[in-house]
XYZ file of C-alpha atoms in Angstrom:
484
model
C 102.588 94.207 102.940
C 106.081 93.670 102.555
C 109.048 94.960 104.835
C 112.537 96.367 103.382
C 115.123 97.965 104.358
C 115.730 99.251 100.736
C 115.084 102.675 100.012
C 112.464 103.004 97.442
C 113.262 104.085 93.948
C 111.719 107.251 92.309
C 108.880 106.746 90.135
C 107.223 109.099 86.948
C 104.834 110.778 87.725
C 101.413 110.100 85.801
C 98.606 111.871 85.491
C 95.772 111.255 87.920
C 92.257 112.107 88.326
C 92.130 113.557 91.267
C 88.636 114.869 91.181
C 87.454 111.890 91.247
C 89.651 109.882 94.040
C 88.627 108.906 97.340
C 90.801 110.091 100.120
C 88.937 109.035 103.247
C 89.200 105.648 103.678
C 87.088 102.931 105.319
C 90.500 100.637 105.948
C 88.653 97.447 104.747
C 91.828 95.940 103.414
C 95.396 96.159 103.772
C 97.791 97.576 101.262
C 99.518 95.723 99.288
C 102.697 97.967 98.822
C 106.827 97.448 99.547
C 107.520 99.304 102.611
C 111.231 100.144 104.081
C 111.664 99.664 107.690
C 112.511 103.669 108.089
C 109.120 103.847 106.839
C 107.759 101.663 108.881
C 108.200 103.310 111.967
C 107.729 106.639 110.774
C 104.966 106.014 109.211
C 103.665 104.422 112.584
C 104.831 107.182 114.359
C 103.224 109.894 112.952
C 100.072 108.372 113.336
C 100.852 107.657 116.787
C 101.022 111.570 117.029
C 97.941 111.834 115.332
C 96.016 109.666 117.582
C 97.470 110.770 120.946
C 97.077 114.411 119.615
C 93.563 113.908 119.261
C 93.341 112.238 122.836
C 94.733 114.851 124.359
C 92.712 117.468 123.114
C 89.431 115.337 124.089
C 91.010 115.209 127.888
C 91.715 118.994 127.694
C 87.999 119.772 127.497
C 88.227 120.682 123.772
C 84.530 121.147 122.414
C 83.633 119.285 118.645
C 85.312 122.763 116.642
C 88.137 123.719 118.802
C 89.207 119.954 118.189
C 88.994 120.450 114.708
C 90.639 123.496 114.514
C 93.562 122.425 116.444
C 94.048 118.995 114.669
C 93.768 120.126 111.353
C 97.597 121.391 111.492
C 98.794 118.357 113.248
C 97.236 116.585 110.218
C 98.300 119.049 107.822
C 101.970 118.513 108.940
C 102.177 114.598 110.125
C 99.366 113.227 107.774
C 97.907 114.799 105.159
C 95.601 113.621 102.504
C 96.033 116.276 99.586
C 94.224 116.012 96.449
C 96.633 116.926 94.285
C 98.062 114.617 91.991
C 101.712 115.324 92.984
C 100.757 113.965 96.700
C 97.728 111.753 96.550
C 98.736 108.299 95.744
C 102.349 108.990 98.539
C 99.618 110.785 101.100
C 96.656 107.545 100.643
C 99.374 105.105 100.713
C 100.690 106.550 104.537
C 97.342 106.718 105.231
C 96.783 103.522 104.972
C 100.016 101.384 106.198
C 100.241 103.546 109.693
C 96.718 102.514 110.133
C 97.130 98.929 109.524
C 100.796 98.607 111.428
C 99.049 100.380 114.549
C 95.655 98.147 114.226
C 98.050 95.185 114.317
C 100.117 96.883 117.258
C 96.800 97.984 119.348
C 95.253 94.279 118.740
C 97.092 93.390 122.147
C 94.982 94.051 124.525
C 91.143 94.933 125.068
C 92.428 98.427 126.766
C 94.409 98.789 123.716
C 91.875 98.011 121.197
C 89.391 100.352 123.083
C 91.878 103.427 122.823
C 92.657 102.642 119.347
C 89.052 102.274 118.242
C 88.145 105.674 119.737
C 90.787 107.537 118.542
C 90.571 106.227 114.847
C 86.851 106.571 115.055
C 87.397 110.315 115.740
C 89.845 111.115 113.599
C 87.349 109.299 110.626
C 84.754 111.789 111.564
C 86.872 114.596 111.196
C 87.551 113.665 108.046
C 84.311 112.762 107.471
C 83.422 116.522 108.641
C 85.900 117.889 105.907
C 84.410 116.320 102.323
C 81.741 118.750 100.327
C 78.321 116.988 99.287
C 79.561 115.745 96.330
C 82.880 114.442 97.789
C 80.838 112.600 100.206
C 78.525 111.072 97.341
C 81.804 109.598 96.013
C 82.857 108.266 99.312
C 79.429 106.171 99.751
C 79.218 105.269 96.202
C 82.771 103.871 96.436
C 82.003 102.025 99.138
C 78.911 100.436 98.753
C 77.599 102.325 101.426
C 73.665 102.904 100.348
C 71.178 104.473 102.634
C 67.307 104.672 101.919
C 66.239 107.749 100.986
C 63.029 109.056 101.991
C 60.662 110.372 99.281
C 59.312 114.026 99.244
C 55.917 112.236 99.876
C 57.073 110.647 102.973
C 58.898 113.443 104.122
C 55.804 115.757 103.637
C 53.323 113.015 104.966
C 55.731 113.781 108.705
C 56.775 116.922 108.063
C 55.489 117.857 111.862
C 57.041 115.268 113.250
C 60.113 116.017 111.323
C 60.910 119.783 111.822
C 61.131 118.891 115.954
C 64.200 117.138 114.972
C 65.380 120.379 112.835
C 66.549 122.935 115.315
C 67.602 125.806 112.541
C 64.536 124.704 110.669
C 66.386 124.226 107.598
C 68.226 120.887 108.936
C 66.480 118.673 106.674
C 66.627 120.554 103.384
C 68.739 118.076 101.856
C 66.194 115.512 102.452
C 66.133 112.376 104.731
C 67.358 109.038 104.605
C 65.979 105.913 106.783
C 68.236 103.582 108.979
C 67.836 100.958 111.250
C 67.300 102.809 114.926
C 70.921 100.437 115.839
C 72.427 102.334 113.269
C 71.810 106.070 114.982
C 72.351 105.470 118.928
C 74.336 108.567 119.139
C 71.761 110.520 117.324
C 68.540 109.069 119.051
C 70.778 109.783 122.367
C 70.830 113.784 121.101
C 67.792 113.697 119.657
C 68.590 114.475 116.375
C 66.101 112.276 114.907
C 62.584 111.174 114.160
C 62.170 107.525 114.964
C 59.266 105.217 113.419
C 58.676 101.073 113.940
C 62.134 100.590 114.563
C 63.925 102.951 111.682
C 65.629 106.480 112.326
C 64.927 109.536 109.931
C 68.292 110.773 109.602
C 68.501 114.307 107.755
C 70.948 114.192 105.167
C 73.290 116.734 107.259
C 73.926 113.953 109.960
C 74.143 111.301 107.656
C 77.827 111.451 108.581
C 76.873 110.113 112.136
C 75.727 106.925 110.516
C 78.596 106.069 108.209
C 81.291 106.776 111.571
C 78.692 104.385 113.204
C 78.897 101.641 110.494
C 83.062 102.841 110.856
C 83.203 101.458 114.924
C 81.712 98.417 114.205
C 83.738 96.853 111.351
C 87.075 98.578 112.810
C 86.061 96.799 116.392
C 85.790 93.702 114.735
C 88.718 93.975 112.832
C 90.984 94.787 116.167
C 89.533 91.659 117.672
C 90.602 89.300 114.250
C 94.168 91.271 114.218
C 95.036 89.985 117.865
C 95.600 86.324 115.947
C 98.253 88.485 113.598
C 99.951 89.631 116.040
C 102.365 87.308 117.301
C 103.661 86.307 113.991
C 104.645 89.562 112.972
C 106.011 91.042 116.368
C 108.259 87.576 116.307
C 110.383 89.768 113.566
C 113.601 91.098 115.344
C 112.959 94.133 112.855
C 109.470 94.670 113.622
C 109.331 93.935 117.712
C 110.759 96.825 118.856
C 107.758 98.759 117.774
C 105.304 96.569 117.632
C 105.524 95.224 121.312
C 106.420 98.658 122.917
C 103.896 100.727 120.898
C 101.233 101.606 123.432
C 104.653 102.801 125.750
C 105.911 104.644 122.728
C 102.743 106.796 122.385
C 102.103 107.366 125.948
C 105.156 109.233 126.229
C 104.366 111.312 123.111
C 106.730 109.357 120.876
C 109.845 108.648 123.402
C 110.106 104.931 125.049
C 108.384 105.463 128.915
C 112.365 103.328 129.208
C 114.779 105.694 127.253
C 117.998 107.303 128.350
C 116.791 110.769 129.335
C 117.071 109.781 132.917
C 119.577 107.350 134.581
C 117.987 103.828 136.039
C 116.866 103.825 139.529
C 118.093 101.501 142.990
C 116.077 100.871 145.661
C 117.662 103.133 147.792
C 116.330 106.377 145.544
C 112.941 105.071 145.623
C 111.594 106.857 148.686
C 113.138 109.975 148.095
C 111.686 109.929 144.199
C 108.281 108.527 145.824
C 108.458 112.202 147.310
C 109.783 114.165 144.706
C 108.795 112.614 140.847
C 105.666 109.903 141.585
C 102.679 110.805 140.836
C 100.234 110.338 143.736
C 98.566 106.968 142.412
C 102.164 105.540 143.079
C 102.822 107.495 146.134
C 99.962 105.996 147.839
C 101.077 102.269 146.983
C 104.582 103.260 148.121
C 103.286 104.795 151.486
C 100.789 101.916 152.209
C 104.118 99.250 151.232
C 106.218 101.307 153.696
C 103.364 101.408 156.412
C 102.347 97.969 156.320
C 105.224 96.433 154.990
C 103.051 94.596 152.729
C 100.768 95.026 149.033
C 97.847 92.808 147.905
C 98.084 91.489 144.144
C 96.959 94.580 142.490
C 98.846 96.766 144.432
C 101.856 95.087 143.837
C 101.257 94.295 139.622
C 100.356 98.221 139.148
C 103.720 99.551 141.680
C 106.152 96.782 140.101
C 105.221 97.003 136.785
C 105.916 101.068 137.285
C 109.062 100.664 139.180
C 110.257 97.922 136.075
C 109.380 100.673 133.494
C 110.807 103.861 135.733
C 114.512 101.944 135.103
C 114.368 99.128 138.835
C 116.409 95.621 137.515
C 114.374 92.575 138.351
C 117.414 91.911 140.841
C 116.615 95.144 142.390
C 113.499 95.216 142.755
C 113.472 91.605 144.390
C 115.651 93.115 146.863
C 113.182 96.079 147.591
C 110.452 94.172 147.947
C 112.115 91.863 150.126
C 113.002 94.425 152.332
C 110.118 95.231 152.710
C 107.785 92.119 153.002
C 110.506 90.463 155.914
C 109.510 93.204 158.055
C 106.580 90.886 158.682
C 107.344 87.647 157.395
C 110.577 85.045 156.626
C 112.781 85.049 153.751
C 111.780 82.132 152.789
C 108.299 82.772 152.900
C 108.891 85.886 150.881
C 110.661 83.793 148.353
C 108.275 80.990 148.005
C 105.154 83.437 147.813
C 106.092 86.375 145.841
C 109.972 86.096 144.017
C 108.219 84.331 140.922
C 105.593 87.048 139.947
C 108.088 89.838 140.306
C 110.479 86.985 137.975
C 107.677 86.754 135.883
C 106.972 90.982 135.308
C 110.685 91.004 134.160
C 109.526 88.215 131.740
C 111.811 85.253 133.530
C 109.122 83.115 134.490
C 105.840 81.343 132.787
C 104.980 82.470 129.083
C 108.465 84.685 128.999
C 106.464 87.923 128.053
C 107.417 90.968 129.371
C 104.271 93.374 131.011
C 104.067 96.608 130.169
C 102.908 99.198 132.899
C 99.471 99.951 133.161
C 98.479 103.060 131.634
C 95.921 105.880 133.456
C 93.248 104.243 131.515
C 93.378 101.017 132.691
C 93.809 102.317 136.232
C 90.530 103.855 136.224
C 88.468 101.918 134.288
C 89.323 98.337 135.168
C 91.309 98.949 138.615
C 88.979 99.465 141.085
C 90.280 98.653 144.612
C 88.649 96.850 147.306
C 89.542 96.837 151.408
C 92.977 97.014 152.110
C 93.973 97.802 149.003
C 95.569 100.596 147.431
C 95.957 100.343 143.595
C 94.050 102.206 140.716
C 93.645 105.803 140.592
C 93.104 108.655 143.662
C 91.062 110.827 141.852
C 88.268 108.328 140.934
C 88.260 105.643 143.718
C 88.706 108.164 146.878
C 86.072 109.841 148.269
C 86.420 113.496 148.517
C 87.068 113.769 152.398
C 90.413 111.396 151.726
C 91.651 112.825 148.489
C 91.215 116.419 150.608
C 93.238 114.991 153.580
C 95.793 113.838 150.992
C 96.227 116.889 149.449
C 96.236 118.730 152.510
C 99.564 116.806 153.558
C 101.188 117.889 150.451
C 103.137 120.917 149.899
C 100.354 122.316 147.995
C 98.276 125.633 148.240
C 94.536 125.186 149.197
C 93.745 127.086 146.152
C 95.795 124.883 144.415
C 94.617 121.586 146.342
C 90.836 123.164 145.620
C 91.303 123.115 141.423
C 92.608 119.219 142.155
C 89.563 118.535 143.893
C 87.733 120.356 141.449
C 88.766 118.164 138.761
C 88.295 115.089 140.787
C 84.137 115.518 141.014
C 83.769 116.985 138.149
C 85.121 113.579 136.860
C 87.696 114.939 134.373
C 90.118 112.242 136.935
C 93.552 112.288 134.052
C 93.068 116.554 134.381
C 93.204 116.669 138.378
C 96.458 114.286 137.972
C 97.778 116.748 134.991
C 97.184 119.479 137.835
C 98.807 118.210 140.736
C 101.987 117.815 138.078
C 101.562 121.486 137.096
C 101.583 122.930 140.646
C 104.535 120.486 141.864
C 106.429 121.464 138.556
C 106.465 125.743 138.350
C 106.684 125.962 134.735
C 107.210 122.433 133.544
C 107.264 123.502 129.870
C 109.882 125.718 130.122
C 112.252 123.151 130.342
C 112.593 119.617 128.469
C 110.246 117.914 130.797
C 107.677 117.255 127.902
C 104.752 117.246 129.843
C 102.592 115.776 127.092
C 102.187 112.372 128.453
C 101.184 113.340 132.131
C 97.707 112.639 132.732
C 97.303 109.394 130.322
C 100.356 107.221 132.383
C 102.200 107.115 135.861
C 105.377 106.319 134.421
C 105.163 109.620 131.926
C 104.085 111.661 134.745
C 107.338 110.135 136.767
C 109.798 110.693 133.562
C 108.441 114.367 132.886
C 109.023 114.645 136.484
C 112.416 113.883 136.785
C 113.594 115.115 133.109
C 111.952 118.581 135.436
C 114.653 118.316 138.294
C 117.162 117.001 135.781
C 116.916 120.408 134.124
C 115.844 122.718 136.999
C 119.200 121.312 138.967
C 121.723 122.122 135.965
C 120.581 125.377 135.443
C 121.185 125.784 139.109
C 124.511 124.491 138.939
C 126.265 124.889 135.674
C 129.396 123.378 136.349
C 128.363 120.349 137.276
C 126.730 119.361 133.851
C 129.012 116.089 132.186
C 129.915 116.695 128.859
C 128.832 113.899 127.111
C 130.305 112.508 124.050
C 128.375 112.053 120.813
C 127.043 108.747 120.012
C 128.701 106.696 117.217
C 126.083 106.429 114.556
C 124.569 103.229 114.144
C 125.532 100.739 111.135
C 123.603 100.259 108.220
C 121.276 97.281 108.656
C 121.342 94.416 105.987
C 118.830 94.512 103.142
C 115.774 92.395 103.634
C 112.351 91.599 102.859
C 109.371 90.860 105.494
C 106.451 89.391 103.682
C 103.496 90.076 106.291
């Protein structure tokens, strides 16, 4: 794929047979297509949309059809894949760079693969979901993908067996096709099939299932071969931006977690905005650092990497610490055991990378904490008697401390967090807090949050609004060409 800054020339149109062209795509190999850097990150963009869209809907409880129904004009707009012949080859070729530029993006990590892979491998099944029987002929035919059928002597020779798996009774009237039992987890899990010495009769109407299957598999293996990639082409000024910030740039719904909405922060706002704008997996770190003057390693990678990202210089945030930790101990014990690791967050120390804060996922899944330690998330590592107390504390209504809870042990942990930002914020979408991101990463929640009293105090106090001058627009960057 190669990078430009060049705008790309108009080209005839030709005829095409459309009829006959594939839209959904297996992504098996990158395009090989000129691509302007506008179009780079729009193109990566508006997948990022795509993806977090979906994500969001999944967290909101959104059954199989709702999701469908509510993505298909997201994709409609952002997208598309038209079969016309005035949009296909533009609409495939989109299709097919934002996936590869965020596959190379989301190689980083294994949190970031994992969100990427589930996300893709939903939106491929809605897709999937949308092709007639004869569209989806062409799509396995095109790509090699052949499945045994079973014969109408095999089918009849188990048709008992067979219409338990068929709960209209007419499930299998397309016929049946046999699989490797690997190949249909998912459906042996819902038991949507018939298994026999190790194969799975799959009627032809979830044959989908199998192909999304055979999907996860190769796209997981791809993520982990793209990792290698990755340094090479983030090294590119042009390209870095993006490419090293893109799991930020999504969490916040397509606005840097580090933008200008808000001014930076100094360490003597942070326990006033611990009150007012953190969300309470941050609150608790801040109230155990105040208390005990002190943070194990976990505590103090998750609350330093979110104070870094909230807008806290590495100077500043040396000092706050510091402050802190000599309640109990010597400067110079201070700055022989922990001034390199908050150094090395900022990216002034070791390898030179900067971190990027750790996202709700990552919290929950991998940040379990043990005694004396505070890090990970509220809502799935306290019990409910703590969280309660917690909440109770809080300027919160018990009804409104109850639907927290609720969330909590019913397990839907990124909803209960999305609450307690709804009742704190009184009608959060009214103004330009863009609430999107809260529930999926502490340092959206804290942005939305203060974007919230940003707004809410102006309105209050007209007068004292700046008038702010336009920004000069940006020169023109300098032709070039990135061969990837």
């Amino acid at each position: 794929m190669i990078v430009s800054n060049r705008r790309q020339q108009a080209t005839p149109r030709t005829p095409a047979v459309v009829s006959r062209h594939v839209l959904v795509s297996l992504y098996e190999r990158p395009p090989q297509t000129e691509l302007t850097l506008d179009e780079f990150e729009i193109y990566a963009v508006d997948r990022l949309k795509i993806l977090r869209t979906i994500d969001a809907l999944k967290q909101k409880g959104f059954k199989p059809r709702e999701l469908e129904a509510e993505l298909a004009p997201v994709l409609a707009q952002a997208l598309p894949l038209r079969g016309s012949a005035e949009h296909v080859k533009a609409d495939e070729r989109k299709d097919q760079v934002s996936h590869f530029i965020l596959r190379l993006g989301y190689s980083r990590t294994e949190e970031m693969r994992r969100w990427f892979l589930t996300q893709e491998c939903a939106l491929f099944k809605h897709r999937l979901g949308t092709l007639s029987g004869p569209q989806l002929g062409l799509f396995l035919a095109a790509n090699g993908l052949k499945f045994e059928e079973v014969s109408d002597a095999d089918v009849d020779a188990r048709s008992v067996a067979l219409s338990k798996i068929s709960k209209t009774g007419d499930g299998g009237a397309a016929g049946y096709y046999r699989v490797p039992f690997v190949e249909a987890i998912d459906l042996i899990g819902r038991r949507e099939v018939y298994l026999e010495k190790g194969y799975a009769y799959v009627p032809a109407a979830k044959l989908h299932a199998i192909v999304v299957a055979r999907f996860r598999s190769a796209l997981s293996r791809s993520l982990a071969k793209a990792s290698s990639s990755l340094a090479a082409a983030a090294g590119d000024p042009r390209l870095s931006p993006l490419l090293n910030n893109i799991e930020k740039h999504d969490l916040s719904n397509g606005k840097d977690l580090e933008d200008d909405d808000v001014e930076g922060i100094h360490p003597e706002q942070i326990d006033a905005l611990a009150k007012q704008s953190m969300p309470l997996c941050m609150q608790q770190l801040h109230g155990a650092l105040k208390r005990d003057h002190k943070l194990k390693h976990w505590g103090r990678q998750q609350y330093g990497l979110f104070l870094k990202a909230a807008g806290l210089s590495m100077e500043d945030q040396l000092r706050f610490f510091q402050a802190e930790f000599t309640k109990i101990m010597t400067v110079d014990a201070f700055s022989k055991e922990y001034a390199y690791n908050i150094r090395h967050r900022y990216g002034k120390e070791g390898k030179r990378t900067e971190y990027s804060p750790y996202g709700c996922y990552k919290l929950i899944m991998d940040m379990a904490p043990g005694p004396g330690e505070y890090h990970g998330c509220p809502y799935k590592h306290y019990d409910d008697d703590h969280l309660a107390s917690i909440l109770g504390a809080m300027d919160i209504s018990r009804e409104s401390s109850q639907a927290i809870l609720g969330q909590a042990k019913s397990k839907n942990y990124q909803l209960a967090c999305q609450k307690h930002f709804e009742v704190t914020h009184p009608k959060a979408a009214g103004v330009a807090a863009r609430p999107d991101g809260v529930g999926n990463h502490p340092n959206a929640w804290f942005k939305a949050s203060r974007i919230y009293h940003k707004e809410v105090h102006e309105a209050k106090n007209p007068d004292a609004v700046k008038q702010v001058e336009p920004a000069a627009a940006p020169a023109a960057a300098p032709a070039v060409l990135l061969a990837n």
